[in-house]
PDB file of C-alpha atoms in Angstrom:
ATOM      1  CA  GLY A1122      39.415 -28.309  18.111  1.00 51.00           C
ATOM      2  CA  GLN A1123      37.275 -24.576  18.207  1.00 61.00           C
ATOM      3  CA  THR A1124      33.836 -26.290  19.920  1.00 65.00           C
ATOM      4  CA  GLU A1125      36.409 -27.745  22.699  1.00 75.00           C
ATOM      5  CA  ALA A1126      38.560 -24.536  22.988  1.00 75.00           C
ATOM      6  CA  ALA A1127      34.976 -22.867  23.387  1.00 70.00           C
ATOM      7  CA  GLN A1128      33.380 -25.138  25.910  1.00 71.00           C
ATOM      8  CA  ALA A1129      36.646 -25.183  28.281  1.00 76.00           C
ATOM      9  CA  LEU A1130      36.269 -20.674  28.481  1.00 75.00           C
ATOM     10  CA  LEU A1131      32.652 -21.160  29.334  1.00 69.00           C
ATOM     11  CA  ARG A1132      33.622 -23.845  32.167  1.00 73.00           C
ATOM     12  CA  ALA A1133      36.436 -21.041  33.144  1.00 78.00           C
ATOM     13  CA  GLY A1134      33.856 -18.743  33.542  1.00 74.00           C
ATOM     14  CA  ALA A1135      33.935 -17.047  30.217  1.00 77.00           C
ATOM     15  CA  SER A1136      29.860 -15.157  29.379  1.00 79.00           C
ATOM     16  CA  LEU A1137      28.250 -16.286  25.859  1.00 78.00           C
ATOM     17  CA  ASP A1138      26.860 -12.852  26.994  1.00 81.00           C
ATOM     18  CA  ALA A1139      29.976 -11.236  25.465  1.00 84.00           C
ATOM     19  CA  VAL A1140      29.858  -8.863  22.744  1.00 82.00           C
ATOM     20  CA  ASP A1141      31.805  -7.156  20.737  1.00 85.00           C
ATOM     21  CA  VAL A1142      31.837  -2.992  20.017  1.00 81.00           C
ATOM     22  CA  ALA A1143      29.516  -3.855  16.610  1.00 85.00           C
ATOM     23  CA  ALA A1144      27.043  -6.140  19.296  1.00 83.00           C
ATOM     24  CA  ASP A1145      28.128  -8.907  17.542  1.00 86.00           C
ATOM     25  CA  GLY A1146      27.978 -11.701  20.030  1.00 87.00           C
ATOM     26  CA  CYS A1147      29.010 -15.538  19.133  1.00 87.00           C
ATOM     27  CA  LEU A1148      26.660 -16.579  17.098  1.00 91.00           C
ATOM     28  CA  HIS A1149      27.614 -13.792  14.908  1.00 92.00           C
ATOM     29  CA  ALA A1150      30.794 -14.428  15.121  1.00 90.00           C
ATOM     30  CA  LEU A1151      30.325 -17.934  14.464  1.00 90.00           C
ATOM     31  CA  ALA A1152      28.700 -16.572  11.063  1.00 91.00           C
ATOM     32  CA  ARG A1153      32.086 -14.885  10.469  1.00 89.00           C
ATOM     33  CA  CYS A1154      34.581 -18.125  10.543  1.00 85.00           C
ATOM     34  CA  ASP A1155      36.925 -18.596   7.649  1.00 77.00           C
ATOM     35  CA  ALA A1156      36.188 -21.387   5.143  1.00 68.00           C
ATOM     36  CA  GLU A1157      38.095 -23.952   6.413  1.00 72.00           C
ATOM     37  CA  HIS A1158      36.262 -23.980   9.963  1.00 74.00           C
ATOM     38  CA  ALA A1159      32.852 -23.631   8.293  1.00 75.00           C
ATOM     39  CA  PRO A1160      31.860 -27.021   8.240  1.00 78.00           C
ATOM     40  CA  ARG A1161      31.287 -27.798  11.321  1.00 84.00           C
ATOM     41  CA  ALA A1162      30.088 -24.366  11.986  1.00 88.00           C
ATOM     42  CA  ALA A1163      26.367 -26.787  12.142  1.00 89.00           C
ATOM     43  CA  GLU A1164      28.155 -28.029  15.148  1.00 87.00           C
ATOM     44  CA  ALA A1165      29.473 -25.485  17.109  1.00 87.00           C
ATOM     45  CA  LEU A1166      26.040 -24.179  16.910  1.00 89.00           C
ATOM     46  CA  SER A1167      24.100 -27.304  18.389  1.00 88.00           C
ATOM     47  CA  CYS A1168      27.370 -26.440  20.811  1.00 85.00           C
ATOM     48  CA  LEU A1169      26.248 -23.306  22.218  1.00 85.00           C
ATOM     49  CA  LEU A1170      22.388 -23.430  21.699  1.00 86.00           C
ATOM     50  CA  ALA A1171      22.940 -26.414  24.125  1.00 85.00           C
ATOM     51  CA  LEU A1172      25.033 -24.764  26.079  1.00 80.00           C
ATOM     52  CA  GLU A1173      22.937 -21.536  26.178  1.00 80.00           C
ATOM     53  CA  ARG A1174      20.125 -23.496  27.400  1.00 77.00           C
ATOM     54  CA  GLY A1175      21.538 -25.051  29.972  1.00 71.00           C
ATOM     55  CA  ALA A1176      22.691 -21.843  31.239  1.00 65.00           C
ATOM     56  CA  TRP A1177      19.279 -21.043  32.062  1.00 53.00           C
ATOM     57  CA  GLN A1178      17.934 -24.036  33.171  1.00 47.00           C
ATOM     58  CA  ARG A1179      20.057 -23.463  35.633  1.00 49.00           C
ATOM     59  CA  ALA A1180      19.404 -19.670  36.460  1.00 49.00           C
ATOM     60  CA  SER A1181      15.139 -20.699  36.235  1.00 44.00           C
ATOM     61  CA  GLY A1182      14.844 -18.843  32.379  1.00 48.00           C
ATOM     62  CA  ALA A1183      15.924 -15.602  33.654  1.00 49.00           C
ATOM     63  CA  GLY A1184      18.107 -12.807  32.065  1.00 52.00           C
ATOM     64  CA  ALA A1185      19.010 -11.752  28.538  1.00 59.00           C
ATOM     65  CA  ALA A1186      17.180 -12.424  24.988  1.00 73.00           C
ATOM     66  CA  PRO A1187      18.054 -16.096  23.685  1.00 82.00           C
ATOM     67  CA  LEU A1188      21.222 -15.090  21.631  1.00 85.00           C
ATOM     68  CA  ALA A1189      19.648 -16.307  18.807  1.00 86.00           C
ATOM     69  CA  GLN A1190      17.116 -14.293  18.931  1.00 86.00           C
ATOM     70  CA  ARG A1191      19.442 -10.922  19.762  1.00 88.00           C
ATOM     71  CA  ALA A1192      20.357  -8.171  16.427  1.00 89.00           C
ATOM     72  CA  ASN A1193      23.984  -6.664  16.390  1.00 90.00           C
ATOM     73  CA  ARG A1194      24.025  -2.424  15.713  1.00 91.00           C
ATOM     74  CA  ARG A1195      23.282  -3.502  11.978  1.00 89.00           C
ATOM     75  CA  GLY A1196      20.201  -4.909  12.669  1.00 88.00           C
ATOM     76  CA  GLU A1197      21.324  -8.509  11.915  1.00 91.00           C
ATOM     77  CA  THR A1198      19.812 -11.374  14.271  1.00 92.00           C
ATOM     78  CA  PRO A1199      22.268 -14.760  13.701  1.00 93.00           C
ATOM     79  CA  LEU A1200      19.678 -16.011  11.072  1.00 95.00           C
ATOM     80  CA  VAL A1201      20.578 -13.306   8.792  1.00 94.00           C
ATOM     81  CA  ALA A1202      24.067 -13.466   9.363  1.00 94.00           C
ATOM     82  CA  PHE A1203      24.499 -17.162   8.701  1.00 94.00           C
ATOM     83  CA  ALA A1204      22.146 -16.767   5.478  1.00 95.00           C
ATOM     84  CA  ALA A1205      24.738 -13.703   4.550  1.00 92.00           C
ATOM     85  CA  ALA A1206      27.182 -16.377   4.874  1.00 92.00           C
ATOM     86  CA  ARG A1207      25.678 -19.410   3.311  1.00 92.00           C
ATOM     87  CA  MET A1208      25.324 -21.731   5.760  1.00 93.00           C
ATOM     88  CA  THR A1209      22.127 -23.595   5.449  1.00 93.00           C
ATOM     89  CA  ALA A1210      22.783 -25.661   8.315  1.00 93.00           C
ATOM     90  CA  CYS A1211      22.808 -22.940  10.384  1.00 93.00           C
ATOM     91  CA  CYS A1212      19.864 -21.326  10.065  1.00 94.00           C
ATOM     92  CA  GLU A1213      17.971 -24.532   9.333  1.00 93.00           C
ATOM     93  CA  LEU A1214      19.015 -25.358  13.258  1.00 92.00           C
ATOM     94  CA  LEU A1215      17.674 -21.472  14.126  1.00 92.00           C
ATOM     95  CA  LEU A1216      14.717 -22.299  12.030  1.00 90.00           C
ATOM     96  CA  GLU A1217      13.919 -25.577  13.735  1.00 87.00           C
ATOM     97  CA  ALA A1218      14.241 -24.182  17.421  1.00 83.00           C
ATOM     98  CA  ASP A1219      12.902 -20.417  17.520  1.00 82.00           C
ATOM     99  CA  GLY A1220       9.568 -20.405  19.521  1.00 76.00           C
ATOM    100  CA  ARG A1221       8.666 -17.132  19.016  1.00 77.00           C
ATOM    101  CA  PRO A1222       5.662 -16.056  18.207  1.00 78.00           C
ATOM    102  CA  ASP A1223       4.394 -15.834  14.255  1.00 78.00           C
ATOM    103  CA  GLU A1224       4.984 -12.238  13.281  1.00 80.00           C
ATOM    104  CA  GLU A1225       8.968 -12.213  15.024  1.00 81.00           C
ATOM    105  CA  ARG A1226       9.888 -15.193  13.716  1.00 84.00           C
ATOM    106  CA  GLU A1227       8.395 -13.903  10.247  1.00 86.00           C
ATOM    107  CA  ALA A1228      10.311 -11.134   9.978  1.00 87.00           C
ATOM    108  CA  ASP A1229      13.706 -12.213  10.728  1.00 91.00           C
ATOM    109  CA  ALA A1230      13.173 -14.928   8.423  1.00 92.00           C
ATOM    110  CA  PHE A1231      12.344 -12.113   6.051  1.00 92.00           C
ATOM    111  CA  HIS A1232      15.625 -10.611   6.282  1.00 93.00           C
ATOM    112  CA  ALA A1233      17.503 -13.731   5.832  1.00 95.00           C
ATOM    113  CA  LEU A1234      15.569 -14.578   2.765  1.00 96.00           C
ATOM    114  CA  ARG A1235      17.073 -11.247   1.576  1.00 95.00           C
ATOM    115  CA  GLY A1236      20.082 -11.617   2.126  1.00 94.00           C
ATOM    116  CA  ALA A1237      20.762 -15.168   0.750  1.00 96.00           C
ATOM    117  CA  ALA A1238      19.175 -14.506  -3.186  1.00 97.00           C
ATOM    118  CA  SER A1239      21.015 -11.812  -2.895  1.00 95.00           C
ATOM    119  CA  GLN A1240      24.177 -13.474  -2.176  1.00 94.00           C
ATOM    120  CA  GLY A1241      22.278 -16.318  -5.182  1.00 96.00           C
ATOM    121  CA  HIS A1242      22.397 -18.875  -2.598  1.00 95.00           C
ATOM    122  CA  LEU A1243      19.707 -21.421  -3.876  1.00 96.00           C
ATOM    123  CA  PRO A1244      19.732 -23.685  -0.794  1.00 95.00           C
ATOM    124  CA  THR A1245      19.447 -21.514   1.514  1.00 96.00           C
ATOM    125  CA  VAL A1246      17.178 -20.173  -0.449  1.00 97.00           C
ATOM    126  CA  ARG A1247      15.184 -22.976  -0.307  1.00 96.00           C
ATOM    127  CA  SER A1248      15.495 -24.479   3.247  1.00 95.00           C
ATOM    128  CA  LEU A1249      14.434 -20.686   3.959  1.00 95.00           C
ATOM    129  CA  LEU A1250      11.008 -20.951   1.687  1.00 95.00           C
ATOM    130  CA  ALA A1251      10.412 -24.381   3.119  1.00 92.00           C
ATOM    131  CA  HIS A1252      10.610 -22.650   7.068  1.00 90.00           C
ATOM    132  CA  GLY A1253       7.345 -20.094   6.526  1.00 87.00           C
ATOM    133  CA  ALA A1254       9.907 -17.829   4.659  1.00 92.00           C
ATOM    134  CA  HIS A1255       7.424 -15.464   2.146  1.00 92.00           C
ATOM    135  CA  PRO A1256       9.184 -13.735  -1.714  1.00 94.00           C
ATOM    136  CA  ALA A1257       7.214 -11.693  -1.561  1.00 92.00           C
ATOM    137  CA  ARG A1258       7.016  -9.676   1.574  1.00 90.00           C
ATOM    138  CA  SER A1259       7.995  -6.871   2.341  1.00 89.00           C
ATOM    139  CA  ILE A1260       8.796  -4.887   5.642  1.00 85.00           C
ATOM    140  CA  GLY A1261      10.593  -0.991   5.863  1.00 81.00           C
ATOM    141  CA  GLY A1262      10.724   0.058   1.721  1.00 86.00           C
ATOM    142  CA  GLU A1263      13.707  -2.701   1.173  1.00 88.00           C
ATOM    143  CA  GLY A1264      12.018  -4.519  -1.112  1.00 92.00           C
ATOM    144  CA  THR A1265      11.086  -8.063  -1.648  1.00 95.00           C
ATOM    145  CA  ALA A1266      13.263 -11.130  -2.012  1.00 96.00           C
ATOM    146  CA  ILE A1267      12.508 -10.953  -5.802  1.00 97.00           C
ATOM    147  CA  HIS A1268      14.042  -7.463  -5.640  1.00 97.00           C
ATOM    148  CA  ALA A1269      17.464  -8.944  -4.166  1.00 96.00           C
ATOM    149  CA  ALA A1270      17.963 -11.853  -6.626  1.00 97.00           C
ATOM    150  CA  ALA A1271      16.952  -9.035  -9.219  1.00 97.00           C
ATOM    151  CA  THR A1272      19.560  -7.018  -8.016  1.00 96.00           C
ATOM    152  CA  GLY A1273      22.235  -9.804  -8.206  1.00 96.00           C
ATOM    153  CA  GLY A1274      20.721 -10.980 -11.427  1.00 95.00           C
ATOM    154  CA  HIS A1275      20.864 -14.043  -9.863  1.00 97.00           C
ATOM    155  CA  VAL A1276      18.723 -15.952 -12.326  1.00 97.00           C
ATOM    156  CA  ASP A1277      18.017 -19.070 -10.924  1.00 97.00           C
ATOM    157  CA  VAL A1278      17.244 -17.937  -7.142  1.00 97.00           C
ATOM    158  CA  LEU A1279      15.193 -15.958  -9.058  1.00 97.00           C
ATOM    159  CA  HIS A1280      12.819 -18.486 -10.839  1.00 97.00           C
ATOM    160  CA  VAL A1281      12.635 -20.361  -7.458  1.00 97.00           C
ATOM    161  CA  LEU A1282      11.125 -17.158  -6.030  1.00 97.00           C
ATOM    162  CA  LEU A1283       8.879 -17.024  -9.064  1.00 97.00           C
ATOM    163  CA  ASP A1284       8.122 -20.293  -9.031  1.00 96.00           C
ATOM    164  CA  TRP A1285       6.650 -19.776  -5.057  1.00 95.00           C
ATOM    165  CA  VAL A1286       4.315 -17.040  -5.557  1.00 94.00           C
ATOM    166  CA  ARG A1287       2.662 -18.964  -8.327  1.00 93.00           C
ATOM    167  CA  ARG A1288       2.359 -22.098  -6.144  1.00 91.00           C
ATOM    168  CA  ASP A1289       0.461 -19.906  -3.867  1.00 88.00           C
ATOM    169  CA  ASP A1290      -1.501 -17.962  -6.139  1.00 84.00           C
ATOM    170  CA  SER A1291      -2.669 -21.643  -6.621  1.00 84.00           C
ATOM    171  CA  ASP A1292      -3.092 -22.883  -4.113  1.00 78.00           C
ATOM    172  CA  ARG A1293      -4.782 -19.377  -2.612  1.00 76.00           C
ATOM    173  CA  ALA A1294      -7.386 -20.064  -5.999  1.00 72.00           C
ATOM    174  CA  SER A1295      -8.144 -23.404  -5.114  1.00 72.00           C
ATOM    175  CA  ARG A1296      -9.448 -22.560  -1.162  1.00 63.00           C
ATOM    176  CA  ASP A1297     -11.610 -20.091  -2.824  1.00 55.00           C
ATOM    177  CA  ASP A1298     -12.624 -22.583  -5.479  1.00 54.00           C
ATOM    178  CA  ALA A1299     -13.598 -24.771  -2.600  1.00 50.00           C
ATOM    179  CA  SER A1300     -15.768 -22.352  -1.011  1.00 49.00           C
ATOM    180  CA  LEU A1301     -17.741 -22.109  -3.422  1.00 43.00           C
ATOM    181  CA  GLU A1302     -18.416 -18.221  -1.924  1.00 49.00           C
ATOM    182  CA  VAL A1303     -19.018 -15.674  -4.880  1.00 41.00           C
ATOM    183  CA  ARG A1304     -15.542 -12.977  -4.317  1.00 42.00           C
ATOM    184  CA  PRO A1305     -15.009 -10.271  -6.399  1.00 41.00           C
ATOM    185  CA  ARG A1306     -11.420 -10.690  -9.261  1.00 36.00           C
ATOM    186  CA  ARG A1307      -7.955  -9.145  -8.332  1.00 37.00           C
ATOM    187  CA  ALA A1308      -4.556  -9.612  -8.515  1.00 38.00           C
ATOM    188  CA  GLY A1309      -2.813 -12.216  -7.891  1.00 49.00           C
ATOM    189  CA  SER A1310       0.006 -12.618  -5.580  1.00 84.00           C
ATOM    190  CA  LEU A1311       2.272 -12.759  -8.309  1.00 92.00           C
ATOM    191  CA  GLN A1312       1.240  -9.570  -9.994  1.00 92.00           C
ATOM    192  CA  ASP A1313       1.194  -7.908  -6.245  1.00 92.00           C
ATOM    193  CA  ALA A1314       5.148  -8.725  -5.957  1.00 93.00           C
ATOM    194  CA  LEU A1315       5.850  -7.632  -9.393  1.00 95.00           C
ATOM    195  CA  ARG A1316       4.647  -4.080  -8.479  1.00 95.00           C
ATOM    196  CA  THR A1317       5.520  -3.802  -5.177  1.00 94.00           C
ATOM    197  CA  THR A1318       8.684  -1.534  -5.330  1.00 94.00           C
ATOM    198  CA  ASP A1319      11.339  -0.655  -2.348  1.00 93.00           C
ATOM    199  CA  ALA A1320      11.529   2.536  -0.463  1.00 92.00           C
ATOM    200  CA  GLU A1321      12.967   4.457  -3.982  1.00 90.00           C
ATOM    201  CA  TRP A1322      10.119   3.217  -6.287  1.00 93.00           C
ATOM    202  CA  LYS A1323      12.057   0.218  -7.908  1.00 95.00           C
ATOM    203  CA  SER A1324       9.994  -2.607  -9.321  1.00 96.00           C
ATOM    204  CA  ALA A1325      12.069  -5.728  -9.151  1.00 97.00           C
ATOM    205  CA  LEU A1326      12.528  -5.131 -12.484  1.00 96.00           C
ATOM    206  CA  LEU A1327      13.793  -1.703 -12.295  1.00 96.00           C
ATOM    207  CA  CYS A1328      16.261  -2.700  -9.943  1.00 96.00           C
ATOM    208  CA  ALA A1329      17.543  -5.928 -12.424  1.00 95.00           C
ATOM    209  CA  ALA A1330      17.871  -3.471 -15.465  1.00 94.00           C
ATOM    210  CA  ALA A1331      19.863  -1.339 -12.883  1.00 93.00           C
ATOM    211  CA  SER A1332      22.029  -3.772 -12.286  1.00 92.00           C
ATOM    212  CA  GLY A1333      22.793  -4.690 -16.147  1.00 91.00           C
ATOM    213  CA  SER A1334      21.138  -8.129 -16.192  1.00 92.00           C
ATOM    214  CA  ALA A1335      18.805  -9.322 -19.187  1.00 92.00           C
ATOM    215  CA  LEU A1336      18.739 -12.806 -18.217  1.00 94.00           C
ATOM    216  CA  ALA A1337      16.958 -11.027 -14.640  1.00 95.00           C
ATOM    217  CA  CYS A1338      14.678  -8.595 -16.781  1.00 95.00           C
ATOM    218  CA  GLU A1339      13.240 -11.403 -19.250  1.00 95.00           C
ATOM    219  CA  THR A1340      12.061 -13.874 -16.525  1.00 96.00           C
ATOM    220  CA  LEU A1341      10.725 -10.673 -14.891  1.00 97.00           C
ATOM    221  CA  LEU A1342       9.038  -9.566 -17.768  1.00 96.00           C
ATOM    222  CA  ALA A1343       8.144 -13.296 -18.635  1.00 95.00           C
ATOM    223  CA  ALA A1344       6.428 -13.179 -15.464  1.00 95.00           C
ATOM    224  CA  GLY A1345       4.463 -10.479 -16.100  1.00 95.00           C
ATOM    225  CA  ALA A1346       6.558  -7.730 -14.478  1.00 96.00           C
ATOM    226  CA  ASP A1347       4.661  -4.517 -16.382  1.00 95.00           C
ATOM    227  CA  ILE A1348       7.906  -2.347 -18.903  1.00 94.00           C
ATOM    228  CA  GLU A1349       6.533   0.288 -18.164  1.00 95.00           C
ATOM    229  CA  GLN A1350       6.166   0.889 -14.590  1.00 96.00           C
ATOM    230  CA  LYS A1351       8.434   3.482 -13.123  1.00 95.00           C
ATOM    231  CA  ASN A1352      10.242   4.401 -10.403  1.00 94.00           C
ATOM    232  CA  GLY A1353       9.987   7.878  -8.427  1.00 91.00           C
ATOM    233  CA  THR A1354      11.672   9.939 -11.146  1.00 92.00           C
ATOM    234  CA  GLY A1355       9.674   9.081 -13.539  1.00 94.00           C
ATOM    235  CA  ASP A1356      12.290   6.356 -15.311  1.00 93.00           C
ATOM    236  CA  THR A1357      10.992   2.861 -16.257  1.00 94.00           C
ATOM    237  CA  ALA A1358      13.489   0.220 -17.186  1.00 93.00           C
ATOM    238  CA  LEU A1359      14.265   1.389 -19.800  1.00 92.00           C
ATOM    239  CA  LEU A1360      15.569   4.783 -18.975  1.00 92.00           C
ATOM    240  CA  VAL A1361      17.041   3.659 -16.215  1.00 92.00           C
ATOM    241  CA  ALA A1362      18.555   0.343 -18.659  1.00 90.00           C
ATOM    242  CA  VAL A1363      20.465   3.395 -20.415  1.00 90.00           C
ATOM    243  CA  MET A1364      21.346   5.486 -17.752  1.00 88.00           C
ATOM    244  CA  HIS A1365      23.438   2.677 -16.138  1.00 83.00           C
ATOM    245  CA  GLY A1366      24.615   2.310 -19.071  1.00 80.00           C
ATOM    246  CA  ASN A1367      23.959  -1.251 -19.063  1.00 69.00           C
ATOM    247  CA  ALA A1368      23.545  -1.899 -22.875  1.00 65.00           C
ATOM    248  CA  HIS A1369      22.504  -5.707 -23.104  1.00 64.00           C
ATOM    249  CA  ALA A1370      19.879  -5.377 -20.439  1.00 66.00           C
ATOM    250  CA  ALA A1371      18.642  -2.738 -22.810  1.00 63.00           C
ATOM    251  CA  GLN A1372      17.982  -4.752 -25.494  1.00 64.00           C
ATOM    252  CA  ALA A1373      16.610  -6.909 -23.642  1.00 58.00           C
ATOM    253  CA  ARG A1374      13.973  -5.189 -22.995  1.00 53.00           C
ATOM    254  CA  ALA A1375      13.569  -3.049 -26.402  1.00 51.00           C
ATOM    255  CA  THR A1376      13.480  -5.899 -28.323  1.00 53.00           C
ATOM    256  CA  ARG A1377      11.020  -8.646 -26.843  1.00 54.00           C
ATOM    257  CA  PRO A1378       7.378  -6.890 -26.718  1.00 49.00           C
ATOM    258  CA  ALA A1379       5.532  -6.078 -23.335  1.00 45.00           C
ATOM    259  CA  PRO A1380       4.242  -9.309 -21.575  1.00 45.00           C
ATOM    260  CA  ARG A1381       0.143  -9.634 -23.195  1.00 41.00           C
ATOM    261  CA  ARG A1382      -1.774  -8.926 -19.603  1.00 39.00           C
ATOM    262  CA  GLY A1383      -5.081 -10.432 -18.602  1.00 39.00           C
ATOM    263  CA  PRO A1384      -8.243  -8.363 -18.036  1.00 37.00           C
ATOM    264  CA  SER A1385      -7.585  -5.220 -16.080  1.00 32.00           C
ATOM    265  CA  THR A1386      -8.523  -5.471 -12.381  1.00 34.00           C
ATOM    266  CA  PRO A1387     -11.574  -3.106 -10.549  1.00 33.00           C
TER     267      PRO A1387
END
């Protein structure tokens, strides 16, 4: 019924460009729909996008940026809002219709992937990965999607993200071997991702320690995270866990030996 009501309002002259005080537009509002109407959200989104395309054609493509690319005052695009709301089908509709340059599209997908990982919503995470979002990417000190999953203690999501990076490492290594060129040994992107820090100099392991997820800590250690890496104030993961009152996470690291590391790289 909501889709039909929206169509009636638009026929009567309502503007698709309308926003509220937070600069949330039609698509942001759709991401906030209640659980009763969420199953039909993708249908409503498809309808709104089609109506917008028709309006643009009538106006010869002139006007503001497409609805799907407009951020609210919090800097969230509709894709980020749908990812945070666990609306996988809506995310896929926007991703498939996105015609922006790679850099802009990938930045939007990065923020969406972080949001989905922080919510622990595996279907949306898998969909965003399939559409090119990179779990080891970090923008503006926000940390990676791996940080977000570690902070939330979402171990199933953490495994998927780490496995994706491992496969990417393997694929790149195969391409390097096939080229028959001699290249200096370098750390793989998985090790880079595990060492990456956010604006507070926290690695994913330090985030897991602060949140108190022993399983997330063990998962990251098994992947090769540095147990002695420090944050900006010189604290290791063990100290962070103790300071945050997370005894279980602290015990997970105190009783587990540091993972064996390979040869150092220049």
